[in-house]
């Protein structure tokens, strides 16, 4: 050990008696100071502009503009510069012969040189402590463990790069060649992850070899044995190759023997790397304050209850636009969507089935009329190099799982040990893949019966399958919409009250009926109400005569006329309904949105009035119009061409009117829950796609939280997390400027002064 320390000291002395090491420190510290100052100034500017601050620590160090992220992209430029001469200098000067003739082993030589790299890496990371200390005093409740974890990731990356640079320095006496060789290996390790992804065995090897993104796991605040061991094994591998290289030259070994030893080191590293990457062998530590890298407690509880094997089979249609998401070359990215779940249930099996069926694909669509599906597949395979036999016909797939309703799109079938199944999809939005809420909701349906929503039809009501502008298909049955009811654990069915409501209907939706119920329909409705079934009733102006006989059974009525709130920007009957404090009984999310200034937009709504409080229901106001500038308009009906005017003579009174009420009562040992709202348009496909100037609307929250309430908070799974406490910058512009001066100028200048003093001192000697 003493020999290694002596070599390390000698190497550090040489390193710091050259301007290269100092130049790297100066440039690195300047870059750190500049990146951090820009990030902190941005956060302060956003706060002063009134933007809501969220996870400031993460914004400063993580993400697209975080300083750790920016530094990682430039580290490869620094490391080769101070590793290029570690052994090349010995080879070019001939001093290597003195080392060979001395009682120093090859291992001691390499480790002594490498410990100098470790010491230099510690200096670089010490510079990163400046932003950490600044953040500790500048930000409210900073996430210190997350910042330190990020520094660990940068440190391990430098060590890995240093080991690679040391190896390249052992194989050439030219320092420039060592630099270029190091850059070449780093480039290979960054891009090798995309090599051979079409082949299962090759995919696992090249993915493990890839260094790209490894440190980002640490920067995100997660320490895993898989990524930590990756860096350790890479360091071991290149240090081992360096020792073997010196041994081969020192003992004059044949190229065959040297190559054989290289192969053994590579084989050991790859084997250990593969084993350490298996889900059952990975340990995790989430260093973030709010555990953002870990499943929520509810999701963890769901996985605990899923006893036995769990199989996720992904069905990928070669003739659909979604094929690339599950293509073999993208398999690693696809599997990564379940990494947090594999952490808690590593025995989960992930299978992929490739098939062909009529899907949406511009190329295939043009050929459907002239070619069979088999011919289209064969034609595509000629250009892609695939074997057509790898794709099964749809008939074979349907024998495994019924995915006929998916229209050929990418779909997963999750199968529990008891044989129960759930479907998980991808969506037509920017994120595409399901979030934790969608995955956990699908898993939860394997544990308990999901609620079924029955949309009443027969009187031109709004239907759950209707994708038109006025229909409810967008939020109810649209399989490509992430937050639709069908993707939130609910079963969707259209029902008629001409027959008794089926026992498995848990929630009934009755919206905008346009003709009267028959006596039989009233009897079936009353029977459903009496058994304690949950209800969502949505009225509309001009439909009061048909719907009032229904809601009078609840002690309510829809008032005549339309609620108006005259505005110069919007039509008079466009109401920004206020979320009332009583909505907290429905959902805490309502109040969260209310406190952020959101409202529910109700285009053309009628008021909901209580006419009989003896029906046994406890009534809570959820939404209401404003108290000023709003009334029930009884004269004007054409709001496009006319302006409404308050006329007390016809009974118009300026006041707040209830738009949505929440009713509860105990029935059959459970709480019956009923929502009545005076507007059916507010959750229609058209309104959900609208953006209205001057309004901060959250109409979809109305849907999600209302149905969550009627499912007794069971579906969908709420994967929301507590807000991070670091949500405020505590210093002003003058302090930020001072921090910028210190980190960006004073520290680099001090390093420069140290460099000048040491170099002048050496020259005098």
mmCIF file with all atom_site columns, N, CA, C and O in Angstrom, residues 484-531:
data_model
loop_
_atom_site.group_PDB
_atom_site.id
_atom_site.type_symbol
_atom_site.label_atom_id
_atom_site.label_alt_id
_atom_site.label_comp_id
_atom_site.label_asym_id
_atom_site.label_entity_id
_atom_site.label_seq_id
_atom_site.pdbx_PDB_ins_code
_atom_site.Cartn_x
_atom_site.Cartn_y
_atom_site.Cartn_z
_atom_site.occupancy
_atom_site.B_iso_or_equiv
_atom_site.pdbx_formal_charge
_atom_site.auth_seq_id
_atom_site.auth_comp_id
_atom_site.auth_asym_id
_atom_site.auth_atom_id
_atom_site.pdbx_PDB_model_num
ATOM 1   N N  . UNK A 1 484 ? -59.554 8.344  -19.634 1.00 0.00 ? 484 UNK A N  1
ATOM 2   C CA . UNK A 1 484 ? -60.930 7.904  -19.846 1.00 0.00 ? 484 UNK A CA 1
ATOM 3   C C  . UNK A 1 484 ? -61.323 6.886  -18.777 1.00 0.00 ? 484 UNK A C  1
ATOM 4   O O  . UNK A 1 484 ? -60.464 6.239  -18.162 1.00 0.00 ? 484 UNK A O  1
ATOM 5   N N  . UNK A 1 485 ? -62.631 6.741  -18.579 1.00 0.00 ? 485 UNK A N  1
ATOM 6   C CA . UNK A 1 485 ? -63.101 5.819  -17.550 1.00 0.00 ? 485 UNK A CA 1
ATOM 7   C C  . UNK A 1 485 ? -62.654 4.389  -17.817 1.00 0.00 ? 485 UNK A C  1
ATOM 8   O O  . UNK A 1 485 ? -62.294 3.660  -16.891 1.00 0.00 ? 485 UNK A O  1
ATOM 9   N N  . UNK A 1 486 ? -62.633 4.004  -19.082 1.00 0.00 ? 486 UNK A N  1
ATOM 10  C CA . UNK A 1 486 ? -62.269 2.626  -19.415 1.00 0.00 ? 486 UNK A CA 1
ATOM 11  C C  . UNK A 1 486 ? -60.803 2.354  -19.102 1.00 0.00 ? 486 UNK A C  1
ATOM 12  O O  . UNK A 1 486 ? -60.404 1.221  -18.871 1.00 0.00 ? 486 UNK A O  1
ATOM 13  N N  . UNK A 1 487 ? -59.977 3.428  -19.108 1.00 0.00 ? 487 UNK A N  1
ATOM 14  C CA . UNK A 1 487 ? -58.568 3.290  -18.734 1.00 0.00 ? 487 UNK A CA 1
ATOM 15  C C  . UNK A 1 487 ? -58.329 3.606  -17.263 1.00 0.00 ? 487 UNK A C  1
ATOM 16  O O  . UNK A 1 487 ? -57.181 3.633  -16.817 1.00 0.00 ? 487 UNK A O  1
ATOM 17  N N  . UNK A 1 488 ? -59.413 3.845  -16.537 1.00 0.00 ? 488 UNK A N  1
ATOM 18  C CA . UNK A 1 488 ? -59.313 4.155  -15.107 1.00 0.00 ? 488 UNK A CA 1
ATOM 19  C C  . UNK A 1 488 ? -59.940 3.071  -14.250 1.00 0.00 ? 488 UNK A C  1
ATOM 20  O O  . UNK A 1 488 ? -60.264 3.300  -13.081 1.00 0.00 ? 488 UNK A O  1
ATOM 21  N N  . UNK A 1 489 ? -60.151 1.912  -14.843 1.00 0.00 ? 489 UNK A N  1
ATOM 22  C CA . UNK A 1 489 ? -60.648 0.774  -14.086 1.00 0.00 ? 489 UNK A CA 1
ATOM 23  C C  . UNK A 1 489 ? -62.129 0.507  -14.198 1.00 0.00 ? 489 UNK A C  1
ATOM 24  O O  . UNK A 1 489 ? -62.626 -0.497 -13.686 1.00 0.00 ? 489 UNK A O  1
ATOM 25  N N  . UNK A 1 490 ? -62.879 1.379  -14.870 1.00 0.00 ? 490 UNK A N  1
ATOM 26  C CA . UNK A 1 490 ? -64.336 1.233  -14.943 1.00 0.00 ? 490 UNK A CA 1
ATOM 27  C C  . UNK A 1 490 ? -64.757 0.397  -16.150 1.00 0.00 ? 490 UNK A C  1
ATOM 28  O O  . UNK A 1 490 ? -64.146 0.466  -17.219 1.00 0.00 ? 490 UNK A O  1
ATOM 29  N N  . UNK A 1 491 ? -65.830 -0.341 -15.958 1.00 0.00 ? 491 UNK A N  1
ATOM 30  C CA . UNK A 1 491 ? -66.501 -0.958 -17.083 1.00 0.00 ? 491 UNK A CA 1
ATOM 31  C C  . UNK A 1 491 ? -67.548 0.008  -17.617 1.00 0.00 ? 491 UNK A C  1
ATOM 32  O O  . UNK A 1 491 ? -68.152 0.757  -16.847 1.00 0.00 ? 491 UNK A O  1
ATOM 33  N N  . UNK A 1 492 ? -67.741 0.029  -18.925 1.00 0.00 ? 492 UNK A N  1
ATOM 34  C CA . UNK A 1 492 ? -68.671 0.971  -19.548 1.00 0.00 ? 492 UNK A CA 1
ATOM 35  C C  . UNK A 1 492 ? -69.762 0.177  -20.268 1.00 0.00 ? 492 UNK A C  1
ATOM 36  O O  . UNK A 1 492 ? -69.478 -0.766 -21.020 1.00 0.00 ? 492 UNK A O  1
ATOM 37  N N  . UNK A 1 493 ? -71.014 0.602  -20.039 1.00 0.00 ? 493 UNK A N  1
ATOM 38  C CA . UNK A 1 493 ? -72.135 -0.083 -20.690 1.00 0.00 ? 493 UNK A CA 1
ATOM 39  C C  . UNK A 1 493 ? -73.279 0.910  -20.903 1.00 0.00 ? 493 UNK A C  1
ATOM 40  O O  . UNK A 1 493 ? -73.477 1.815  -20.078 1.00 0.00 ? 493 UNK A O  1
ATOM 41  N N  . UNK A 1 494 ? -73.967 0.770  -21.995 1.00 0.00 ? 494 UNK A N  1
ATOM 42  C CA . UNK A 1 494 ? -75.174 1.561  -22.218 1.00 0.00 ? 494 UNK A CA 1
ATOM 43  C C  . UNK A 1 494 ? -76.373 0.708  -21.827 1.00 0.00 ? 494 UNK A C  1
ATOM 44  O O  . UNK A 1 494 ? -76.463 -0.465 -22.196 1.00 0.00 ? 494 UNK A O  1
ATOM 45  N N  . UNK A 1 495 ? -77.292 1.310  -21.046 1.00 0.00 ? 495 UNK A N  1
ATOM 46  C CA . UNK A 1 495 ? -78.412 0.541  -20.501 1.00 0.00 ? 495 UNK A CA 1
ATOM 47  C C  . UNK A 1 495 ? -79.724 1.233  -20.838 1.00 0.00 ? 495 UNK A C  1
ATOM 48  O O  . UNK A 1 495 ? -79.769 2.422  -21.154 1.00 0.00 ? 495 UNK A O  1
ATOM 49  N N  . UNK A 1 496 ? -80.782 0.467  -20.797 1.00 0.00 ? 496 UNK A N  1
ATOM 50  C CA . UNK A 1 496 ? -82.127 0.996  -20.994 1.00 0.00 ? 496 UNK A CA 1
ATOM 51  C C  . UNK A 1 496 ? -82.947 0.712  -19.738 1.00 0.00 ? 496 UNK A C  1
ATOM 52  O O  . UNK A 1 496 ? -82.889 -0.394 -19.180 1.00 0.00 ? 496 UNK A O  1
ATOM 53  N N  . UNK A 1 497 ? -83.708 1.703  -19.307 1.00 0.00 ? 497 UNK A N  1
ATOM 54  C CA . UNK A 1 497 ? -84.544 1.529  -18.121 1.00 0.00 ? 497 UNK A CA 1
ATOM 55  C C  . UNK A 1 497 ? -85.851 0.827  -18.443 1.00 0.00 ? 497 UNK A C  1
ATOM 56  O O  . UNK A 1 497 ? -86.712 0.689  -17.565 1.00 0.00 ? 497 UNK A O  1
ATOM 57  N N  . UNK A 1 498 ? -86.007 0.385  -19.678 1.00 0.00 ? 498 UNK A N  1
ATOM 58  C CA . UNK A 1 498 ? -87.180 -0.428 -20.003 1.00 0.00 ? 498 UNK A CA 1
ATOM 59  C C  . UNK A 1 498 ? -87.093 -1.782 -19.317 1.00 0.00 ? 498 UNK A C  1
ATOM 60  O O  . UNK A 1 498 ? -88.077 -2.503 -19.221 1.00 0.00 ? 498 UNK A O  1
ATOM 61  N N  . UNK A 1 499 ? -85.869 -2.118 -18.864 1.00 0.00 ? 499 UNK A N  1
ATOM 62  C CA . UNK A 1 499 ? -85.649 -3.356 -18.120 1.00 0.00 ? 499 UNK A CA 1
ATOM 63  C C  . UNK A 1 499 ? -85.032 -3.007 -16.772 1.00 0.00 ? 499 UNK A C  1
ATOM 64  O O  . UNK A 1 499 ? -84.412 -1.950 -16.622 1.00 0.00 ? 499 UNK A O  1
ATOM 65  N N  . UNK A 1 500 ? -85.178 -3.864 -15.775 1.00 0.00 ? 500 UNK A N  1
ATOM 66  C CA . UNK A 1 500 ? -84.546 -3.598 -14.473 1.00 0.00 ? 500 UNK A CA 1
ATOM 67  C C  . UNK A 1 500 ? -83.038 -3.427 -14.630 1.00 0.00 ? 500 UNK A C  1
ATOM 68  O O  . UNK A 1 500 ? -82.404 -4.103 -15.445 1.00 0.00 ? 500 UNK A O  1
ATOM 69  N N  . UNK A 1 501 ? -82.487 -2.533 -13.849 1.00 0.00 ? 501 UNK A N  1
ATOM 70  C CA . UNK A 1 501 ? -81.051 -2.285 -13.919 1.00 0.00 ? 501 UNK A CA 1
ATOM 71  C C  . UNK A 1 501 ? -80.302 -3.493 -13.379 1.00 0.00 ? 501 UNK A C  1
ATOM 72  O O  . UNK A 1 501 ? -80.608 -4.000 -12.297 1.00 0.00 ? 501 UNK A O  1
ATOM 73  N N  . UNK A 1 502 ? -79.318 -3.965 -14.139 1.00 0.00 ? 502 UNK A N  1
ATOM 74  C CA . UNK A 1 502 ? -78.553 -5.145 -13.742 1.00 0.00 ? 502 UNK A CA 1
ATOM 75  C C  . UNK A 1 502 ? -77.853 -4.915 -12.413 1.00 0.00 ? 502 UNK A C  1
ATOM 76  O O  . UNK A 1 502 ? -77.455 -3.790 -12.077 1.00 0.00 ? 502 UNK A O  1
ATOM 77  N N  . UNK A 1 503 ? -77.673 -5.984 -11.661 1.00 0.00 ? 503 UNK A N  1
ATOM 78  C CA . UNK A 1 503 ? -77.071 -5.886 -10.336 1.00 0.00 ? 503 UNK A CA 1
ATOM 79  C C  . UNK A 1 503 ? -75.622 -5.409 -10.385 1.00 0.00 ? 503 UNK A C  1
ATOM 80  O O  . UNK A 1 503 ? -75.114 -4.862 -9.397  1.00 0.00 ? 503 UNK A O  1
ATOM 81  N N  . UNK A 1 504 ? -74.938 -5.635 -11.520 1.00 0.00 ? 504 UNK A N  1
ATOM 82  C CA . UNK A 1 504 ? -73.520 -5.269 -11.577 1.00 0.00 ? 504 UNK A CA 1
ATOM 83  C C  . UNK A 1 504 ? -73.308 -3.813 -11.999 1.00 0.00 ? 504 UNK A C  1
ATOM 84  O O  . UNK A 1 504 ? -72.164 -3.373 -12.139 1.00 0.00 ? 504 UNK A O  1
ATOM 85  N N  . UNK A 1 505 ? -74.398 -3.067 -12.196 1.00 0.00 ? 505 UNK A N  1
ATOM 86  C CA . UNK A 1 505 ? -74.263 -1.635 -12.486 1.00 0.00 ? 505 UNK A CA 1
ATOM 87  C C  . UNK A 1 505 ? -74.078 -0.905 -11.164 1.00 0.00 ? 505 UNK A C  1
ATOM 88  O O  . UNK A 1 505 ? -74.956 -0.915 -10.310 1.00 0.00 ? 505 UNK A O  1
ATOM 89  N N  . UNK A 1 506 ? -72.927 -0.273 -10.987 1.00 0.00 ? 506 UNK A N  1
ATOM 90  C CA . UNK A 1 506 ? -72.610 0.407  -9.733  1.00 0.00 ? 506 UNK A CA 1
ATOM 91  C C  . UNK A 1 506 ? -72.911 1.896  -9.793  1.00 0.00 ? 506 UNK A C  1
ATOM 92  O O  . UNK A 1 506 ? -73.196 2.523  -8.768  1.00 0.00 ? 506 UNK A O  1
ATOM 93  N N  . UNK A 1 507 ? -72.791 2.477  -10.993 1.00 0.00 ? 507 UNK A N  1
ATOM 94  C CA . UNK A 1 507 ? -72.996 3.918  -11.173 1.00 0.00 ? 507 UNK A CA 1
ATOM 95  C C  . UNK A 1 507 ? -73.880 4.123  -12.395 1.00 0.00 ? 507 UNK A C  1
ATOM 96  O O  . UNK A 1 507 ? -73.624 3.545  -13.457 1.00 0.00 ? 507 UNK A O  1
ATOM 97  N N  . UNK A 1 508 ? -74.901 4.925  -12.252 1.00 0.00 ? 508 UNK A N  1
ATOM 98  C CA . UNK A 1 508 ? -75.772 5.232  -13.380 1.00 0.00 ? 508 UNK A CA 1
ATOM 99  C C  . UNK A 1 508 ? -75.566 6.690  -13.785 1.00 0.00 ? 508 UNK A C  1
ATOM 100 O O  . UNK A 1 508 ? -75.513 7.583  -12.935 1.00 0.00 ? 508 UNK A O  1
ATOM 101 N N  . UNK A 1 509 ? -75.435 6.918  -15.105 1.00 0.00 ? 509 UNK A N  1
ATOM 102 C CA . UNK A 1 509 ? -75.311 8.269  -15.641 1.00 0.00 ? 509 UNK A CA 1
ATOM 103 C C  . UNK A 1 509 ? -76.551 8.570  -16.472 1.00 0.00 ? 509 UNK A C  1
ATOM 104 O O  . UNK A 1 509 ? -76.870 7.835  -17.418 1.00 0.00 ? 509 UNK A O  1
ATOM 105 N N  . UNK A 1 510 ? -77.265 9.632  -16.105 1.00 0.00 ? 510 UNK A N  1
ATOM 106 C CA . UNK A 1 510 ? -78.460 10.059 -16.828 1.00 0.00 ? 510 UNK A CA 1
ATOM 107 C C  . UNK A 1 510 ? -78.253 11.511 -17.235 1.00 0.00 ? 510 UNK A C  1
ATOM 108 O O  . UNK A 1 510 ? -78.223 12.397 -16.389 1.00 0.00 ? 510 UNK A O  1
ATOM 109 N N  . UNK A 1 511 ? -78.099 11.749 -18.543 1.00 0.00 ? 511 UNK A N  1
ATOM 110 C CA . UNK A 1 511 ? -77.703 13.083 -19.000 1.00 0.00 ? 511 UNK A CA 1
ATOM 111 C C  . UNK A 1 511 ? -78.581 13.573 -20.144 1.00 0.00 ? 511 UNK A C  1
ATOM 112 O O  . UNK A 1 511 ? -78.698 12.915 -21.181 1.00 0.00 ? 511 UNK A O  1
ATOM 113 N N  . UNK A 1 512 ? -79.194 14.732 -19.941 1.00 0.00 ? 512 UNK A N  1
ATOM 114 C CA . UNK A 1 512 ? -79.861 15.463 -21.019 1.00 0.00 ? 512 UNK A CA 1
ATOM 115 C C  . UNK A 1 512 ? -80.943 14.638 -21.716 1.00 0.00 ? 512 UNK A C  1
ATOM 116 O O  . UNK A 1 512 ? -80.990 14.551 -22.948 1.00 0.00 ? 512 UNK A O  1
ATOM 117 N N  . UNK A 1 513 ? -81.847 14.022 -20.941 1.00 0.00 ? 513 UNK A N  1
ATOM 118 C CA . UNK A 1 513 ? -82.934 13.268 -21.559 1.00 0.00 ? 513 UNK A CA 1
ATOM 119 C C  . UNK A 1 513 ? -83.928 14.233 -22.220 1.00 0.00 ? 513 UNK A C  1
ATOM 120 O O  . UNK A 1 513 ? -84.172 15.333 -21.719 1.00 0.00 ? 513 UNK A O  1
ATOM 121 N N  . UNK A 1 514 ? -84.503 13.813 -23.352 1.00 0.00 ? 514 UNK A N  1
ATOM 122 C CA . UNK A 1 514 ? -85.299 14.725 -24.166 1.00 0.00 ? 514 UNK A CA 1
ATOM 123 C C  . UNK A 1 514 ? -86.755 14.293 -24.330 1.00 0.00 ? 514 UNK A C  1
ATOM 124 O O  . UNK A 1 514 ? -87.476 14.831 -25.168 1.00 0.00 ? 514 UNK A O  1
ATOM 125 N N  . UNK A 1 515 ? -87.144 13.302 -23.550 1.00 0.00 ? 515 UNK A N  1
ATOM 126 C CA . UNK A 1 515 ? -88.560 12.908 -23.532 1.00 0.00 ? 515 UNK A CA 1
ATOM 127 C C  . UNK A 1 515 ? -88.837 12.237 -22.198 1.00 0.00 ? 515 UNK A C  1
ATOM 128 O O  . UNK A 1 515 ? -87.918 11.891 -21.456 1.00 0.00 ? 515 UNK A O  1
ATOM 129 N N  . UNK A 1 516 ? -90.112 12.057 -21.885 1.00 0.00 ? 516 UNK A N  1
ATOM 130 C CA . UNK A 1 516 ? -90.493 11.557 -20.565 1.00 0.00 ? 516 UNK A CA 1
ATOM 131 C C  . UNK A 1 516 ? -90.246 10.061 -20.421 1.00 0.00 ? 516 UNK A C  1
ATOM 132 O O  . UNK A 1 516 ? -90.344 9.290  -21.386 1.00 0.00 ? 516 UNK A O  1
ATOM 133 N N  . UNK A 1 517 ? -89.935 9.650  -19.186 1.00 0.00 ? 517 UNK A N  1
ATOM 134 C CA . UNK A 1 517 ? -89.865 8.235  -18.858 1.00 0.00 ? 517 UNK A CA 1
ATOM 135 C C  . UNK A 1 517 ? -91.272 7.630  -18.898 1.00 0.00 ? 517 UNK A C  1
ATOM 136 O O  . UNK A 1 517 ? -92.264 8.302  -18.590 1.00 0.00 ? 517 UNK A O  1
ATOM 137 N N  . UNK A 1 518 ? -91.329 6.378  -19.240 1.00 0.00 ? 518 UNK A N  1
ATOM 138 C CA . UNK A 1 518 ? -92.578 5.633  -19.106 1.00 0.00 ? 518 UNK A CA 1
ATOM 139 C C  . UNK A 1 518 ? -92.719 5.191  -17.649 1.00 0.00 ? 518 UNK A C  1
ATOM 140 O O  . UNK A 1 518 ? -91.773 5.291  -16.855 1.00 0.00 ? 518 UNK A O  1
ATOM 141 N N  . UNK A 1 519 ? -93.889 4.693  -17.307 1.00 0.00 ? 519 UNK A N  1
ATOM 142 C CA . UNK A 1 519 ? -94.097 4.219  -15.936 1.00 0.00 ? 519 UNK A CA 1
ATOM 143 C C  . UNK A 1 519 ? -93.138 3.080  -15.601 1.00 0.00 ? 519 UNK A C  1
ATOM 144 O O  . UNK A 1 519 ? -92.625 2.990  -14.486 1.00 0.00 ? 519 UNK A O  1
ATOM 145 N N  . UNK A 1 520 ? -92.888 2.195  -16.585 1.00 0.00 ? 520 UNK A N  1
ATOM 146 C CA . UNK A 1 520 ? -91.963 1.082  -16.353 1.00 0.00 ? 520 UNK A CA 1
ATOM 147 C C  . UNK A 1 520 ? -90.550 1.589  -16.094 1.00 0.00 ? 520 UNK A C  1
ATOM 148 O O  . UNK A 1 520 ? -89.842 1.088  -15.214 1.00 0.00 ? 520 UNK A O  1
ATOM 149 N N  . UNK A 1 521 ? -90.145 2.598  -16.850 1.00 0.00 ? 521 UNK A N  1
ATOM 150 C CA . UNK A 1 521 ? -88.808 3.162  -16.658 1.00 0.00 ? 521 UNK A CA 1
ATOM 151 C C  . UNK A 1 521 ? -88.688 3.832  -15.293 1.00 0.00 ? 521 UNK A C  1
ATOM 152 O O  . UNK A 1 521 ? -87.649 3.725  -14.630 1.00 0.00 ? 521 UNK A O  1
ATOM 153 N N  . UNK A 1 522 ? -89.755 4.507  -14.866 1.00 0.00 ? 522 UNK A N  1
ATOM 154 C CA . UNK A 1 522 ? -89.721 5.107  -13.530 1.00 0.00 ? 522 UNK A CA 1
ATOM 155 C C  . UNK A 1 522 ? -89.621 4.034  -12.445 1.00 0.00 ? 522 UNK A C  1
ATOM 156 O O  . UNK A 1 522 ? -88.895 4.195  -11.458 1.00 0.00 ? 522 UNK A O  1
ATOM 157 N N  . UNK A 1 523 ? -90.324 2.929  -12.623 1.00 0.00 ? 523 UNK A N  1
ATOM 158 C CA . UNK A 1 523 ? -90.262 1.858  -11.629 1.00 0.00 ? 523 UNK A CA 1
ATOM 159 C C  . UNK A 1 523 ? -88.837 1.296  -11.541 1.00 0.00 ? 523 UNK A C  1
ATOM 160 O O  . UNK A 1 523 ? -88.317 1.063  -10.444 1.00 0.00 ? 523 UNK A O  1
ATOM 161 N N  . UNK A 1 524 ? -88.222 1.088  -12.686 1.00 0.00 ? 524 UNK A N  1
ATOM 162 C CA . UNK A 1 524 ? -86.854 0.546  -12.683 1.00 0.00 ? 524 UNK A CA 1
ATOM 163 C C  . UNK A 1 524 ? -85.852 1.567  -12.117 1.00 0.00 ? 524 UNK A C  1
ATOM 164 O O  . UNK A 1 524 ? -84.901 1.187  -11.432 1.00 0.00 ? 524 UNK A O  1
ATOM 165 N N  . UNK A 1 525 ? -86.085 2.845  -12.417 1.00 0.00 ? 525 UNK A N  1
ATOM 166 C CA . UNK A 1 525 ? -85.221 3.888  -11.851 1.00 0.00 ? 525 UNK A CA 1
ATOM 167 C C  . UNK A 1 525 ? -85.385 3.923  -10.335 1.00 0.00 ? 525 UNK A C  1
ATOM 168 O O  . UNK A 1 525 ? -84.396 3.994  -9.592  1.00 0.00 ? 525 UNK A O  1
ATOM 169 N N  . UNK A 1 526 ? -86.631 3.888  -9.862  1.00 0.00 ? 526 UNK A N  1
ATOM 170 C CA . UNK A 1 526 ? -86.887 3.921  -8.420  1.00 0.00 ? 526 UNK A CA 1
ATOM 171 C C  . UNK A 1 526 ? -86.284 2.705  -7.719  1.00 0.00 ? 526 UNK A C  1
ATOM 172 O O  . UNK A 1 526 ? -85.769 2.817  -6.602  1.00 0.00 ? 526 UNK A O  1
ATOM 173 N N  . UNK A 1 527 ? -86.351 1.550  -8.383  1.00 0.00 ? 527 UNK A N  1
ATOM 174 C CA . UNK A 1 527 ? -85.781 0.338  -7.781  1.00 0.00 ? 527 UNK A CA 1
ATOM 175 C C  . UNK A 1 527 ? -84.261 0.480  -7.643  1.00 0.00 ? 527 UNK A C  1
ATOM 176 O O  . UNK A 1 527 ? -83.675 0.081  -6.626  1.00 0.00 ? 527 UNK A O  1
ATOM 177 N N  . UNK A 1 528 ? -83.617 1.056  -8.656  1.00 0.00 ? 528 UNK A N  1
ATOM 178 C CA . UNK A 1 528 ? -82.165 1.278  -8.585  1.00 0.00 ? 528 UNK A CA 1
ATOM 179 C C  . UNK A 1 528 ? -81.842 2.267  -7.475  1.00 0.00 ? 528 UNK A C  1
ATOM 180 O O  . UNK A 1 528 ? -80.903 2.070  -6.697  1.00 0.00 ? 528 UNK A O  1
ATOM 181 N N  . UNK A 1 529 ? -82.642 3.324  -7.371  1.00 0.00 ? 529 UNK A N  1
ATOM 182 C CA . UNK A 1 529 ? -82.420 4.332  -6.339  1.00 0.00 ? 529 UNK A CA 1
ATOM 183 C C  . UNK A 1 529 ? -82.623 3.726  -4.948  1.00 0.00 ? 529 UNK A C  1
ATOM 184 O O  . UNK A 1 529 ? -81.849 3.995  -4.021  1.00 0.00 ? 529 UNK A O  1
ATOM 185 N N  . UNK A 1 530 ? -83.622 2.889  -4.808  1.00 0.00 ? 530 UNK A N  1
ATOM 186 C CA . UNK A 1 530 ? -83.932 2.295  -3.508  1.00 0.00 ? 530 UNK A CA 1
ATOM 187 C C  . UNK A 1 530 ? -82.856 1.314  -3.051  1.00 0.00 ? 530 UNK A C  1
ATOM 188 O O  . UNK A 1 530 ? -82.613 1.174  -1.847  1.00 0.00 ? 530 UNK A O  1
ATOM 189 N N  . UNK A 1 531 ? -82.209 0.649  -3.996  1.00 0.00 ? 531 UNK A N  1
ATOM 190 C CA . UNK A 1 531 ? -81.175 -0.319 -3.613  1.00 0.00 ? 531 UNK A CA 1
ATOM 191 C C  . UNK A 1 531 ? -79.863 0.367  -3.237  1.00 0.00 ? 531 UNK A C  1
ATOM 192 O O  . UNK A 1 531 ? -78.918 -0.287 -2.792  1.00 0.00 ? 531 UNK A O  1
#
